[in-house]
Coordinates of C-alpha atoms in Angstrom, one line a residue:
Chain A
M1 CA 39.6 184.6 14.6
S2 CA 37.8 185.2 11.3
K3 CA 39.7 182.2 10.0
F4 CA 37.8 179.8 12.2
K5 CA 34.4 181.2 11.4
K6 CA 34.8 180.1 7.8
Q7 CA 34.8 176.5 8.8
K8 CA 32.0 174.4 7.3
K9 CA 29.5 172.8 9.5
G10 CA 28.5 169.2 9.3
L11 CA 30.4 166.3 7.7
P12 CA 31.9 166.9 4.3
A13 CA 31.2 164.3 1.6
I14 CA 34.0 161.8 1.1
S15 CA 35.8 162.7 -2.1
T16 CA 35.7 160.0 -4.7
A17 CA 37.9 161.9 -7.1
S18 CA 40.8 159.5 -6.4
L19 CA 38.8 156.4 -6.9
P20 CA 39.6 156.1 -10.6
D21 CA 43.3 156.5 -9.7
I22 CA 43.1 153.6 -7.3
V23 CA 41.2 151.4 -9.7
F24 CA 43.7 152.2 -12.4
M25 CA 46.5 151.3 -10.2
L26 CA 44.9 147.9 -9.5
L27 CA 44.2 147.6 -13.2
F28 CA 47.8 148.1 -14.2
F29 CA 48.9 145.7 -11.6
F30 CA 46.7 143.0 -13.0
M31 CA 47.6 143.9 -16.6
V32 CA 51.3 143.5 -15.8
S33 CA 51.1 140.4 -13.7
T34 CA 48.6 138.6 -16.0
T35 CA 49.4 135.8 -18.4
M36 CA 46.7 135.1 -20.8
R37 CA 45.7 131.5 -21.2
E38 CA 47.4 130.6 -24.4
T39 CA 46.3 127.0 -25.0
D40 CA 42.9 125.5 -24.7
L41 CA 43.2 122.1 -23.1
L42 CA 41.9 119.3 -25.2
L43 CA 42.5 116.9 -22.5
K44 CA 41.1 116.6 -19.0
K45 CA 42.9 119.1 -16.9
P46 CA 45.9 117.2 -15.5
V47 CA 46.0 117.0 -11.8
L48 CA 49.6 117.7 -11.0
P49 CA 51.4 115.7 -8.4
T50 CA 52.7 117.3 -5.2
A51 CA 56.3 117.7 -4.5
S52 CA 58.2 119.6 -1.8
E53 CA 61.6 120.1 -3.5
V54 CA 60.4 122.3 -6.3
K55 CA 62.3 124.9 -8.3
K56 CA 60.6 127.8 -10.0
L57 CA 60.8 127.9 -13.7
E58 CA 62.7 131.0 -14.8
Q59 CA 62.3 132.8 -18.1
K60 CA 58.8 131.7 -19.1
S61 CA 59.4 132.7 -22.7
L62 CA 61.9 129.8 -23.0
V63 CA 59.6 127.2 -21.7
S64 CA 57.7 124.8 -24.0
T65 CA 55.0 122.9 -22.3
I66 CA 53.8 119.3 -23.0
Y67 CA 50.6 118.2 -21.4
I68 CA 49.9 114.6 -20.6
G69 CA 46.5 113.4 -19.5
K70 CA 43.4 111.5 -20.2
S71 CA 41.2 112.3 -23.1
K72 CA 38.0 114.2 -22.4
D73 CA 36.1 111.4 -24.0
N74 CA 35.8 108.7 -21.4
R75 CA 35.6 106.0 -24.0
I76 CA 39.2 106.7 -25.1
S77 CA 41.6 105.2 -22.7
G78 CA 45.3 105.7 -22.3
D79 CA 47.4 108.8 -22.0
K80 CA 47.2 111.6 -24.6
I81 CA 49.8 114.1 -25.3
Q82 CA 49.0 117.7 -26.1
V83 CA 51.2 120.5 -27.3
N84 CA 50.0 123.9 -28.3
D85 CA 46.4 123.2 -29.5
K86 CA 46.8 119.7 -30.8
I87 CA 46.9 116.2 -29.5
I88 CA 50.0 114.6 -30.9
D89 CA 51.8 111.3 -30.9
V90 CA 55.0 110.6 -29.0
K91 CA 57.0 110.6 -32.2
D92 CA 55.9 114.1 -33.2
I93 CA 57.5 115.6 -30.1
P94 CA 60.9 116.3 -31.8
N95 CA 59.0 118.2 -34.4
F96 CA 57.3 120.3 -31.8
I97 CA 60.6 121.1 -30.1
F98 CA 62.2 122.0 -33.4
T99 CA 59.4 124.4 -34.1
E100 CA 59.8 125.9 -30.7
R101 CA 63.5 126.2 -31.3
S102 CA 63.0 128.0 -34.6
L103 CA 61.0 130.7 -32.8
R104 CA 63.9 131.5 -30.5
S105 CA 67.3 132.9 -31.3
E106 CA 70.2 130.6 -31.6
D107 CA 71.9 131.4 -28.3
E108 CA 68.7 131.0 -26.4
V109 CA 68.2 127.4 -27.5
K110 CA 70.5 126.0 -24.9
Y111 CA 68.5 127.6 -22.1
M112 CA 65.2 126.2 -23.3
T113 CA 63.3 124.1 -20.9
T114 CA 60.6 121.6 -21.5
S115 CA 58.0 121.5 -18.9
I116 CA 56.0 118.3 -18.5
K117 CA 52.6 118.8 -17.1
A118 CA 51.3 115.4 -16.6
D119 CA 48.4 114.0 -14.6
K120 CA 49.4 112.1 -11.6
G121 CA 47.5 109.1 -12.9
A122 CA 49.5 109.0 -16.1
N123 CA 51.8 106.1 -16.9
V124 CA 55.5 106.4 -16.4
G125 CA 55.9 104.6 -19.7
T126 CA 54.5 107.6 -21.6
I127 CA 56.8 110.0 -19.6
L128 CA 59.8 107.9 -20.3
D129 CA 59.0 107.7 -24.0
I130 CA 58.9 111.5 -24.1
K131 CA 62.1 111.7 -22.2
E132 CA 63.7 109.4 -24.7
Q133 CA 62.5 111.5 -27.6
L134 CA 63.8 114.7 -26.0
R135 CA 67.1 113.1 -25.3
D136 CA 67.4 112.1 -29.0
I137 CA 67.2 115.7 -30.1
N138 CA 69.3 117.1 -27.3
A139 CA 66.5 119.0 -25.4
L140 CA 68.0 118.0 -22.1
K141 CA 66.5 120.5 -19.7
I142 CA 63.2 119.3 -18.4
S143 CA 61.0 120.1 -15.5
F144 CA 58.3 117.9 -14.1
S145 CA 55.6 120.4 -13.3
T146 CA 54.2 119.9 -9.8
T147 CA 52.3 121.8 -7.2
K148 CA 54.2 122.7 -4.1
G149 CA 53.2 120.9 -0.9
N150 CA 54.4 118.4 1.7
D151 CA 51.6 115.9 1.4
L152 CA 53.1 113.3 -0.9
K153 CA 50.4 110.8 0.2
S154 CA 48.0 112.3 -2.3
N155 CA 50.2 111.3 -5.2
Y156 CA 49.6 107.6 -5.2
Chain B
M1 CA 45.6 178.6 -15.5
A2 CA 42.3 180.3 -16.2
R3 CA 39.3 178.0 -16.0
R4 CA 36.3 178.4 -18.1
E5 CA 32.9 177.2 -17.2
N6 CA 31.5 173.9 -18.7
S7 CA 34.8 173.0 -20.4
E8 CA 35.7 170.0 -18.1
I9 CA 35.1 166.5 -19.4
N10 CA 32.9 164.6 -17.1
A11 CA 35.2 162.0 -15.5
G12 CA 32.5 160.4 -13.4
S13 CA 32.3 157.4 -15.6
M14 CA 36.0 156.9 -15.7
A15 CA 35.9 154.7 -12.6
D16 CA 33.2 152.5 -14.2
I17 CA 35.3 152.0 -17.3
A18 CA 38.4 151.2 -15.2
F19 CA 36.4 148.8 -13.1
L20 CA 35.2 147.0 -16.1
L21 CA 38.7 146.6 -17.4
L22 CA 39.9 145.6 -13.9
I23 CA 37.2 142.9 -13.7
F24 CA 38.1 141.6 -17.1
F25 CA 41.8 141.2 -16.1
L26 CA 40.8 139.7 -12.8
V27 CA 38.9 137.0 -14.5
T28 CA 41.4 136.2 -17.3
T29 CA 44.5 136.3 -15.0
T30 CA 46.3 133.2 -13.9
M31 CA 48.8 133.9 -11.2
D32 CA 50.2 130.4 -10.8
V33 CA 53.9 130.2 -11.2
D34 CA 55.2 127.3 -13.0
S35 CA 57.3 125.2 -10.6
G36 CA 58.5 121.7 -10.7
I37 CA 61.3 119.2 -10.2
A38 CA 64.1 120.1 -12.6
R39 CA 66.1 117.3 -14.2
K40 CA 68.8 117.2 -16.7
L41 CA 68.7 114.3 -19.1
P42 CA 71.9 112.6 -20.0
E43 CA 73.4 113.4 -23.3
K44 CA 73.1 110.8 -26.0
S45 CA 76.4 109.7 -27.4
E46 CA 77.3 106.8 -29.7
D47 CA 80.6 105.9 -28.2
T48 CA 79.8 105.6 -24.5
P49 CA 82.7 103.7 -22.9
E50 CA 81.8 100.8 -20.8
V51 CA 82.3 101.6 -17.2
I52 CA 82.6 99.0 -14.5
I53 CA 80.7 100.0 -11.4
K54 CA 80.8 98.1 -8.2
E55 CA 77.5 96.9 -7.1
K56 CA 77.9 98.5 -3.7
N57 CA 78.1 101.9 -5.4
V58 CA 74.6 101.5 -6.8
L59 CA 71.4 102.0 -4.8
D60 CA 68.7 100.0 -6.7
I61 CA 65.2 101.4 -6.4
T62 CA 62.6 99.4 -8.3
V63 CA 59.0 100.3 -8.5
N64 CA 56.4 98.0 -10.0
R65 CA 53.1 98.7 -11.7
N66 CA 51.2 98.4 -8.4
N67 CA 53.3 101.3 -7.1
Q68 CA 55.2 99.0 -4.7
L69 CA 58.8 99.7 -4.0
L70 CA 61.9 97.7 -3.6
V71 CA 65.1 99.3 -2.4
E72 CA 68.1 96.9 -2.5
N73 CA 65.6 94.0 -2.7
E74 CA 63.7 95.1 0.4
F75 CA 60.1 96.1 0.4
V76 CA 59.9 99.8 1.6
Q77 CA 57.6 102.8 1.7
V78 CA 58.1 106.0 -0.2
T79 CA 58.8 107.8 3.0
D80 CA 61.8 105.6 3.7
I81 CA 63.6 106.5 0.5
K82 CA 65.0 109.8 1.7
R83 CA 66.6 108.1 4.8
L84 CA 67.9 105.2 2.8
A85 CA 69.3 107.4 0.0
M86 CA 71.0 109.7 2.5
E87 CA 72.6 106.7 4.4
F88 CA 73.7 105.3 1.0
I89 CA 75.2 108.6 -0.4
D90 CA 76.8 109.7 2.8
N91 CA 78.3 106.4 3.7
G92 CA 81.8 107.3 2.5
G93 CA 83.3 103.8 3.0
G94 CA 86.1 104.1 0.5
L95 CA 88.0 106.3 -1.8
A96 CA 86.9 108.8 -4.4
T97 CA 87.8 108.3 -8.1
P98 CA 91.4 109.2 -8.7
K99 CA 91.6 112.7 -10.4
D100 CA 94.3 114.2 -12.5
G101 CA 96.8 111.5 -11.5
N102 CA 96.2 112.1 -7.8
P103 CA 95.0 109.1 -5.8
G104 CA 91.4 109.1 -4.6
E105 CA 90.7 110.6 -1.2
T106 CA 88.5 109.4 1.5
C107 CA 85.3 111.4 2.1
D108 CA 86.2 113.8 4.9
Y109 CA 82.8 115.5 5.0
C110 CA 80.7 112.4 5.2
N111 CA 78.8 111.5 8.3
G112 CA 77.9 108.0 7.3
N113 CA 78.6 104.7 8.8
K114 CA 81.7 104.0 6.6
S115 CA 80.3 100.6 6.0
P116 CA 82.3 98.6 3.4
E117 CA 79.0 97.2 2.0
S118 CA 77.6 100.6 1.0
S119 CA 78.9 103.3 -1.4
D120 CA 82.5 104.4 -1.5
H121 CA 82.2 108.1 -1.9
P122 CA 79.3 110.5 -2.7
T123 CA 80.8 111.2 -6.1
K124 CA 80.7 107.5 -6.9
A125 CA 77.2 106.8 -5.4
I126 CA 74.7 106.1 -8.1
I127 CA 71.0 105.9 -7.6
S128 CA 69.3 103.7 -10.1
L129 CA 65.6 104.1 -10.5
Q130 CA 64.0 101.3 -12.4
S131 CA 60.3 101.8 -13.0
D132 CA 57.6 99.9 -14.8
R133 CA 55.7 101.3 -17.7
G134 CA 52.6 101.0 -15.7
T135 CA 53.8 102.9 -12.6
T136 CA 51.7 106.0 -12.1
Y137 CA 53.4 109.3 -12.6
G138 CA 52.5 110.5 -9.1
M139 CA 54.5 107.7 -7.6
Y140 CA 57.4 108.4 -9.9
I141 CA 57.4 112.0 -9.0
S142 CA 57.2 111.1 -5.3
I143 CA 60.3 109.0 -5.6
Q144 CA 62.2 111.7 -7.6
N145 CA 61.1 114.2 -5.0
E146 CA 62.5 112.0 -2.1
I147 CA 65.8 111.5 -4.0
E148 CA 66.0 115.3 -4.6
A149 CA 65.2 115.8 -0.9
A150 CA 68.0 113.5 0.2
Y151 CA 70.6 115.4 -1.9
N152 CA 69.3 118.8 -0.8
E153 CA 69.5 117.7 2.9
L154 CA 73.0 116.4 2.5
R155 CA 74.1 119.6 0.7
N156 CA 72.4 121.6 3.4
Q157 CA 74.3 119.8 6.2
L158 CA 77.6 120.4 4.5
A159 CA 76.7 124.1 3.9
L160 CA 75.8 124.6 7.5
N161 CA 79.1 123.0 8.6
K162 CA 81.3 124.7 6.2
Y163 CA 79.7 128.1 5.5
K164 CA 77.3 128.4 8.4
R165 CA 74.5 129.2 5.9
S166 CA 71.8 126.9 4.7
Y167 CA 72.0 125.6 1.1
K168 CA 68.7 127.3 0.3
D169 CA 70.0 130.7 1.6
L170 CA 73.1 130.3 -0.6
L171 CA 70.9 129.6 -3.6
D172 CA 68.7 132.6 -2.8
D173 CA 71.7 134.8 -2.4
Y174 CA 72.9 133.7 -5.8
K175 CA 69.6 134.4 -7.4
D176 CA 69.4 137.9 -5.8
N177 CA 72.9 139.0 -6.5
G178 CA 75.0 136.4 -8.2
T179 CA 78.5 137.0 -6.9
E180 CA 81.4 134.8 -7.9
S181 CA 82.1 133.7 -4.3
V182 CA 78.6 132.4 -3.7
K183 CA 78.7 130.5 -7.0
I184 CA 82.0 128.9 -6.0
K185 CA 80.3 127.8 -2.7
I186 CA 77.3 126.4 -4.5
D187 CA 79.4 124.6 -7.0
F188 CA 81.5 123.1 -4.3
L189 CA 78.4 121.8 -2.5
K190 CA 77.1 120.4 -5.8
D191 CA 80.4 118.7 -6.6
S192 CA 80.6 117.2 -3.1
Y193 CA 77.2 115.6 -3.5
P194 CA 76.6 115.3 -7.3
Q195 CA 73.3 114.0 -8.3
I196 CA 73.9 110.8 -10.2
I197 CA 70.6 109.2 -11.1
A198 CA 70.4 106.4 -13.6
E199 CA 67.1 105.4 -15.1
P200 CA 67.4 102.1 -16.9
E201 CA 64.8 101.0 -19.5
P202 CA 61.4 100.5 -17.9
I203 CA 60.1 97.0 -17.3
K204 CA 57.6 96.2 -20.1

């Protein structure tokens, strides 16, 4: 019976000793799942169109992204194209792809995808020009970046 | 292990430091997965042979700069495209292209009307999307999406009939553990309804 007499009276304080462990766990989760914002957008953030039949882009390291949108300066009209941290012309796109290719090993090149992140208000002409440029240099895998959703009405 | 007095490092602030880091990563993190409509551009070659295509094997979709749509010279809405495309692709009114010396076969998996005015065979059916330079990108994506949806729906129907699995399930299976048998099934479905989309030069 002496065993039971030892029991403490009153509520014991909740141990916070495991709190750092929990926080560290969360921390590691976010560290692993995080992708740092690599490029600063020089354009107005493109509002991506909605589509229902989307495919996830695999292998993010093999994706090169082209942004298309309006300039931040309202006085400048027309679509602007941005890659990495620069606003470029349509005819500079092959150069960009070649640079991207040179950063990858040779057998990875054929799996490289170009992701086009264009504003839904952009002109198709610009997109088709880019597609033509990509076709010229055999960068044939492209993906039109969209948000997933069923409400296509918001696109136009 | 013997414990000496006053030798422990005070770990009370550890949680604070970890919290600080945690909040930093919470703020800088972007969880969005990049997803989109995948397309493969046609290869550019100098010596493309001239191919004669019957007009009934082409579904003409034209969109102008006011985002108005014409399908086979009729004014339609975006939401109609999926149905029209499916009817067109799945028509199966004639024979497939002769392969390896064998004569072309009729489409035995098509559920279409078999109308002689529409496409001969899914492998011959071409969807032509003629856009204007001034069409908005949102409209363009909507049309692409509807065409994609039509093909996916048809492949799905065939998959359900033939393998009792949905096309999406098969694709998921292949992604999880890519066995050869699943790949054969997917390739068969893709070959049965190949995506042939032509995009002529835009209207200036």
